[in-house]
Coordinates of C-alpha atoms in Angstrom, one line a residue:
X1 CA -6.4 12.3 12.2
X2 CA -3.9 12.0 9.2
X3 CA -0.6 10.5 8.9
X4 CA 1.0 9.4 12.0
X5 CA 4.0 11.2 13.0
X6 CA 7.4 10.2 14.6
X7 CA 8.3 13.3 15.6
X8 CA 7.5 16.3 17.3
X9 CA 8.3 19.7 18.9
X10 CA 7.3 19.4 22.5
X11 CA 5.8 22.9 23.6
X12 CA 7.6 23.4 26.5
X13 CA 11.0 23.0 25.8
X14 CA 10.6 24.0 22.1
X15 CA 12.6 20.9 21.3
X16 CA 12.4 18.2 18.7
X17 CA 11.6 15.1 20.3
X18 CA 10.9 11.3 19.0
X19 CA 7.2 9.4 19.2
X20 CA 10.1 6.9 21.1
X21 CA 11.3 9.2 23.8
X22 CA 7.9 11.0 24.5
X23 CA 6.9 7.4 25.6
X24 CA 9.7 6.6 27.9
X25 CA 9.1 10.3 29.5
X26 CA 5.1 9.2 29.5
X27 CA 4.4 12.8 28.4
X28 CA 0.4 11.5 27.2
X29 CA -2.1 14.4 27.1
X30 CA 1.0 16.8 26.8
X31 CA 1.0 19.8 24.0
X32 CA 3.0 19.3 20.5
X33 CA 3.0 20.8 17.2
X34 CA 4.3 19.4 14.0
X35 CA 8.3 20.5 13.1
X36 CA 7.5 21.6 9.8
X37 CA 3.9 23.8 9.5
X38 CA 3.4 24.0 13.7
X39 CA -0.3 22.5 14.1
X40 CA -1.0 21.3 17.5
X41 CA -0.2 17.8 17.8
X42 CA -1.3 15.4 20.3
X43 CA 0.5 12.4 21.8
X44 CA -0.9 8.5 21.8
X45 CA 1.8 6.4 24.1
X46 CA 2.8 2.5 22.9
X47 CA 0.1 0.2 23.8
X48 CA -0.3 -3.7 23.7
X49 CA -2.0 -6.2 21.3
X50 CA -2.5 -9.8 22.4
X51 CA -2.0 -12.1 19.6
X52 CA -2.3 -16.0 19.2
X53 CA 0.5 -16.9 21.5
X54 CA 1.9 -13.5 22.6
X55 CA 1.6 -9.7 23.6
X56 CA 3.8 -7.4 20.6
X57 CA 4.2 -3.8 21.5
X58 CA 2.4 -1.2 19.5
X59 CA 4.1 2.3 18.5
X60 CA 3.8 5.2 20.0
X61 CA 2.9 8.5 17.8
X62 CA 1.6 11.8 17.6
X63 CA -1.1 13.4 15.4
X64 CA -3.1 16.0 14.8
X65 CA -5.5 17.6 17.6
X66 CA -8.8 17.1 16.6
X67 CA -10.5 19.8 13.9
X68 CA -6.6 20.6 12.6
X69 CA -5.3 20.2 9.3
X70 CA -1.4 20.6 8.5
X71 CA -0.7 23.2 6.2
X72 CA -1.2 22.4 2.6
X73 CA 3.2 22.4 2.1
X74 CA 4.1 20.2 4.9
X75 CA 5.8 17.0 4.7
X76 CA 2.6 15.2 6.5
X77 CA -0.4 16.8 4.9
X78 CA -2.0 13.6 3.6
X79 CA -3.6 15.2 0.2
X80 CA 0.4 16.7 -0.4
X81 CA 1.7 13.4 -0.2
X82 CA -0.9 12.0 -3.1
X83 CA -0.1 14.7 -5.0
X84 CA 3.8 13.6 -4.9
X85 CA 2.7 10.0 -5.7
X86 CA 0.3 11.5 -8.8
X87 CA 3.2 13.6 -10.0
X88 CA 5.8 11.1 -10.5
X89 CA 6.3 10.5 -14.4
X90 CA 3.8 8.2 -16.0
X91 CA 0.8 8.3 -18.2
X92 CA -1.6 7.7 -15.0
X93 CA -5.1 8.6 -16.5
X94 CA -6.0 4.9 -17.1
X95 CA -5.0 4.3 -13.4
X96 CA -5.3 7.5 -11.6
X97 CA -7.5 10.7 -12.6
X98 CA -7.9 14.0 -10.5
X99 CA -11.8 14.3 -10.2
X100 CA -11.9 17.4 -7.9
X101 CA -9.3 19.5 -6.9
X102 CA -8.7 18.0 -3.4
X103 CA -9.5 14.3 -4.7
X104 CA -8.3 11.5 -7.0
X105 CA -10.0 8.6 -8.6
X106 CA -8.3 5.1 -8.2
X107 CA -9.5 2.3 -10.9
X108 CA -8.8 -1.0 -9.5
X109 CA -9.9 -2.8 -12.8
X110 CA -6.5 -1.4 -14.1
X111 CA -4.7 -3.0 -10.6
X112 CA -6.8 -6.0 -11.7
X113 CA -5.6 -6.2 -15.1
X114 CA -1.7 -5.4 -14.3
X115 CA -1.4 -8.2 -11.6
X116 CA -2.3 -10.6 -14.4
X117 CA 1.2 -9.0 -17.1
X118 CA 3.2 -11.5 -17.7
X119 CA 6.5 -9.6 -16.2
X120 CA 10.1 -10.2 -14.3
X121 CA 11.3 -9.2 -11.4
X122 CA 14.8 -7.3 -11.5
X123 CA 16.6 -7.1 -9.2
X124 CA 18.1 -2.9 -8.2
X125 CA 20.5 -2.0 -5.1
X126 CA 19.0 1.0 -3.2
X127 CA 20.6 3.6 -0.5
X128 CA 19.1 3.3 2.2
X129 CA 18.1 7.2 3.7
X130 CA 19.7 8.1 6.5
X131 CA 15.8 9.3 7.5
X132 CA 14.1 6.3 6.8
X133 CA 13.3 4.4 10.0
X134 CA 11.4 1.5 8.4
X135 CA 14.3 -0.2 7.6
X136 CA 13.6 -2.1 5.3
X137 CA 15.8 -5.1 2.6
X138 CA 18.7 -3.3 0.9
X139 CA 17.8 -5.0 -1.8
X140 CA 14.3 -3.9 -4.2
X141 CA 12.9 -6.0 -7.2
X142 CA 11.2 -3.5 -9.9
X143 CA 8.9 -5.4 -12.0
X144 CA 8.5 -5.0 -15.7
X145 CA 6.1 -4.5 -17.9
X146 CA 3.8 -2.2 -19.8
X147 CA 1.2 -2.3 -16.7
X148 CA 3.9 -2.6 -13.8
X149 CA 4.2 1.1 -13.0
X150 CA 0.3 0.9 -11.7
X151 CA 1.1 -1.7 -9.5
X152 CA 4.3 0.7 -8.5
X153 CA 1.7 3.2 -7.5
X154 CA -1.2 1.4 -5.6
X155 CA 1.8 0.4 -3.4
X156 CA 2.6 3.3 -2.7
X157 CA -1.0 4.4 -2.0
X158 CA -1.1 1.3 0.2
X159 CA 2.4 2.1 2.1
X160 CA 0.5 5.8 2.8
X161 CA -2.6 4.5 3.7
X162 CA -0.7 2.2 6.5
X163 CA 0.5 5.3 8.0
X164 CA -2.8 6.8 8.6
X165 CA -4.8 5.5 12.0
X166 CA -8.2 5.0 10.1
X167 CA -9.7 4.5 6.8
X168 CA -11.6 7.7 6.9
X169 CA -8.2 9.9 7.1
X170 CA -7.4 9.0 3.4
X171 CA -11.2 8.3 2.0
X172 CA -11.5 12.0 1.8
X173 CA -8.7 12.5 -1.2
X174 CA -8.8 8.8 -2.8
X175 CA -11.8 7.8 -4.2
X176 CA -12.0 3.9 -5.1
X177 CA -13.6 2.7 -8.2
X178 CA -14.0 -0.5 -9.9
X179 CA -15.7 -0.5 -13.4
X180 CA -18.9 2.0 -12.6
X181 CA -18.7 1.1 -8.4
X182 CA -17.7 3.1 -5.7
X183 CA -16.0 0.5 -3.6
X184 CA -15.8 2.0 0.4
X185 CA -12.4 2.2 1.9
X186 CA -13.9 -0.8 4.4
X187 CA -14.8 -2.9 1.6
X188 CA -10.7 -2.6 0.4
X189 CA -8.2 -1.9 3.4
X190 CA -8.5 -4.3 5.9
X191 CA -6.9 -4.7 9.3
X192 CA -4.3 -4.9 11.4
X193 CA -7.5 -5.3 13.8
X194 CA -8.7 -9.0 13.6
X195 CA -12.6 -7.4 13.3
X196 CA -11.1 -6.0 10.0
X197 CA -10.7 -9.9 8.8
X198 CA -14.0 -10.7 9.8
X199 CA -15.6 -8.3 8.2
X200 CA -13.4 -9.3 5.1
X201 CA -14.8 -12.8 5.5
X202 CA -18.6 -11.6 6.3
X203 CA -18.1 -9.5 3.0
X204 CA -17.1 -12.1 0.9
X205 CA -19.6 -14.8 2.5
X206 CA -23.1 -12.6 2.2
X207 CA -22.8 -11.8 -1.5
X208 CA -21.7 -12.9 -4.8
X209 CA -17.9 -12.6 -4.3
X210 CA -16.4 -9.5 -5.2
X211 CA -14.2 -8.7 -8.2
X212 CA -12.1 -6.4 -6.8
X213 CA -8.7 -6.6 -5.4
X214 CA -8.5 -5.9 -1.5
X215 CA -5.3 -4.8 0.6
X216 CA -4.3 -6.5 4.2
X217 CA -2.2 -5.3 6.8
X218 CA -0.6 -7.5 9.8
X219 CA 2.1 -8.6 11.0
X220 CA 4.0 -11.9 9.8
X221 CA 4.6 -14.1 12.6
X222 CA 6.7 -17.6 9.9
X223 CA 6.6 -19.0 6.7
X224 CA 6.0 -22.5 5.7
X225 CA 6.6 -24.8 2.3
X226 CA 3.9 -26.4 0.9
X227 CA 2.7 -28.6 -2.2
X228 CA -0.7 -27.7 -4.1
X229 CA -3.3 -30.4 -5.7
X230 CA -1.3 -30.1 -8.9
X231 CA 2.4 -30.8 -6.9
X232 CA 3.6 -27.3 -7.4
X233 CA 5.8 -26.1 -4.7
X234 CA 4.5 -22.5 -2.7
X235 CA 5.6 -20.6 0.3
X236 CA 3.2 -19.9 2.6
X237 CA 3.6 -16.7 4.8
X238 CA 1.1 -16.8 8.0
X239 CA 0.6 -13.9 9.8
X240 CA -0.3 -13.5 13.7
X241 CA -3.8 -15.0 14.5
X242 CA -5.3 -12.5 17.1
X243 CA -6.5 -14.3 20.6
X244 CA -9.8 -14.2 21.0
X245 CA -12.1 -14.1 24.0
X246 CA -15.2 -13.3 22.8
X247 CA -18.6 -15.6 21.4
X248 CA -21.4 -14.6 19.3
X249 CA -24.5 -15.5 20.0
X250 CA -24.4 -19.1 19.1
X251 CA -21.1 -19.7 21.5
X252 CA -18.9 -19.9 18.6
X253 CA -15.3 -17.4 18.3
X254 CA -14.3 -15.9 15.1
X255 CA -10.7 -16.2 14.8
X256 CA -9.2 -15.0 11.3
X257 CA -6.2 -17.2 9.4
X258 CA -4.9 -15.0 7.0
X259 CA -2.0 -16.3 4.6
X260 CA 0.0 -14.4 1.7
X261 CA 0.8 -17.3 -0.8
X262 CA 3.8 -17.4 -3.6
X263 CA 4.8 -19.6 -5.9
X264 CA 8.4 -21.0 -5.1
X265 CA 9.2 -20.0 -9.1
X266 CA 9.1 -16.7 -7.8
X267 CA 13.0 -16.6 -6.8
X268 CA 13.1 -13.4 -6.5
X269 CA 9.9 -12.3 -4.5
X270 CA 10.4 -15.1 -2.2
X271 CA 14.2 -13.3 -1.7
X272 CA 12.5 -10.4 -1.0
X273 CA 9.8 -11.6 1.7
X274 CA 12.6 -14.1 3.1
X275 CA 15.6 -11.5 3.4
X276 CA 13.4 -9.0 5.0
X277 CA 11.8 -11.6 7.8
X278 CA 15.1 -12.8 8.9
X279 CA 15.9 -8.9 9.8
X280 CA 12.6 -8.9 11.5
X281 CA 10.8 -6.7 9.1
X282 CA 7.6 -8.4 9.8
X283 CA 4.8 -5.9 9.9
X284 CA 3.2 -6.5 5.9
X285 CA 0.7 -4.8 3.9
X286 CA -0.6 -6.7 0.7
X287 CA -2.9 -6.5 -2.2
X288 CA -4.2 -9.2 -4.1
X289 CA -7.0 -11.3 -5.0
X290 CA -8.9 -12.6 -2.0
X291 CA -10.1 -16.3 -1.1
X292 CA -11.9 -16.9 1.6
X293 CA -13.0 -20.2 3.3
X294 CA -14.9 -20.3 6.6
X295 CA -14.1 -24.1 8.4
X296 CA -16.2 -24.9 11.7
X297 CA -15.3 -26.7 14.5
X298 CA -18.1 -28.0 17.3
X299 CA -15.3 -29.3 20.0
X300 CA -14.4 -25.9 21.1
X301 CA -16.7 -24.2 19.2
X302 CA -14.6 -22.3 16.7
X303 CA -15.1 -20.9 13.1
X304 CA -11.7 -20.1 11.4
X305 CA -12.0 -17.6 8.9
X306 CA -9.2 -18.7 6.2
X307 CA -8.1 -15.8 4.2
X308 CA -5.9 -16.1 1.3
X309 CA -4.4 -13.9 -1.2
X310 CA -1.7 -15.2 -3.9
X311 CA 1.5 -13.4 -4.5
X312 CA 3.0 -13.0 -7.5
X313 CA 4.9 -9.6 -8.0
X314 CA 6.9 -7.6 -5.1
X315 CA 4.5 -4.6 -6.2
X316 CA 1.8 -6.5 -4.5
X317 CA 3.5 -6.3 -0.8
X318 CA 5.4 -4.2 1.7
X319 CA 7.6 -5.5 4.5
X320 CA 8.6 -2.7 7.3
X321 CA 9.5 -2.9 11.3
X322 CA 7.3 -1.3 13.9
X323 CA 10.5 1.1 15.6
X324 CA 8.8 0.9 18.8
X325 CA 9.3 -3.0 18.4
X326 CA 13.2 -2.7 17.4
X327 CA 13.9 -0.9 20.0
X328 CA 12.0 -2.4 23.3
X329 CA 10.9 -5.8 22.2

């Protein structure tokens, strides 16, 4: 369905309304179209996910009625907005390479290799748009170093793929590849559903492990210090554990643990992922390395799913706030 939209012209007043107030006016299964090329939108209200210890509120949004496409010039066509990522001055072909003419190739060896640079995180003061509802830090750290602008771009392919309700809505126009693999969208974007975890786990547990770097997306729920084997100080940020009802065939529930880990040298990163929690910029994406541990517990009968992936560059993640959740929660 595309990139999920936060505004709308409502057919019957031909006025501009907000994904917030077509909720409070429960206007579901009413007729939109897009402000900028007129497709027929459709309207999904705010729903409900039960987490660990709570129920959050989930956006609502509008997208695109089923079969339509926006026009090839409009601020949401999905393929337009790669283009505008592709086009911003670099030398990509190592990283990036157009393979048809509706469709790019992504090598995540390259993403791979740049997460290991050596670099520094600078600090730069941004202006916040007047238009930008995320709301996220004033502050930004660019990295530096020869390979940091890749690691600029795959986030923001990952900040774009976060806006889209499915996998298959950006699989289309990015094609993944790692050395001579296609790697499937599944295999790389997990979540925010916890089943996205598990398949994460199940992937990583049924084969030799994979080489690739994966992306996560969830929604932070605290952060803890902690000391590794070799008495180095980390942060640990922990997001929401889903709650979980149902057993597998053995009576055991699958509930996924999934931490993003960085080093307390990191001043600057940790600045980043601090300043943004404490203004409740909790929903995250992330890419990284993947480890995955599976612990098993008899008394309930529980299998935690302990997903970890190690920080080291603000490239790597993205903090934002759901607007439906600054508003009502």
């Amino acid at each position: 369905m595309g990139v999920k939209i936060d505004r709308a012209v409502y057919t019957k007043t031909k006025a501009t309304m907000t994904n917030i107030e077509a909720d409070k006016q429960e206007l579901n299964g009413e007729k939109f179209s897009c402000p900028y090329c007129k497709k027929e939108l459709s309207f999904r209200r705010s729903g409900k996910r039960q987490l660990e210890d709570r129920v959050i509120d989930i956006s609502p949004y509008f997208r695109l009625v089923q079969g339509k496409e926006h026009d090839n010039d409009c601020k949401y066509n999905t393929f337009g907005q790669i283009e505008i990522i592709a086009r911003r001055p670099m030398a990509l072909k190592d990283f990036m390479e157009k393979k048809k003419s509706d469709q790019y190739a992504i090598r995540l060896q390259v993403v791979k290799e740049a997460m290991k640079e050596s670099s520094e995180e600078e600090e730069e003061e941004t202006t916040p748009s007047s238009q930008d509802t995320e709301n996220t830090s004033d502050k930004n750290y660019k990295t530096s170093g020869s390979m940091a602008p890749y690691l600029s771009r795959m986030k923001d392919i990952m900040i774009l793929r976060s806006k889209m309700e499915e996998n298959k809505d950006v699989k289309k126009h990015i094609k993944l590849e790692y050395k001579s693999k296609t790697i499937s969208w599944d295999k790389f974007y997990f979540g925010p559903e916890h089943k996205d975890y598990i398949v994460l786990s199940k992937y990583f547990g049924n084969k030799s492990k994979p080489n690739h770097p994966i992306c996560i997306e969830g929604i932070l729920k605290e952060y803890e210090r902690k000391t590794d084997r070799n008495d180095k100080d980390y942060y640990s940020f922990i997001l929401d554990k889903p709650y979980i009802e149902d057993t597998d065939a053995e009576g055991f529930k699958h509930i996924p643990s999934v931490r993003l880990n960085i080093y307390e040298e990191n001043e600057k990163l940790l600045n980043y992922m601090t300043d943004n929690y404490e203004k409740r910029n909790t929903q995250v994406i992330a890419y990284g390395n993947p480890y995955v541990h599976v612990n098993t517990l008899l008394k309930p009968q529980i299998k935690y799913h302990n997903i970890t992936i190690w920080i080291n560059k603000t490239a790597q993640v993205h903090l934002f706030n759901d607007v439906y959740a600054r508003l009502f929660e």
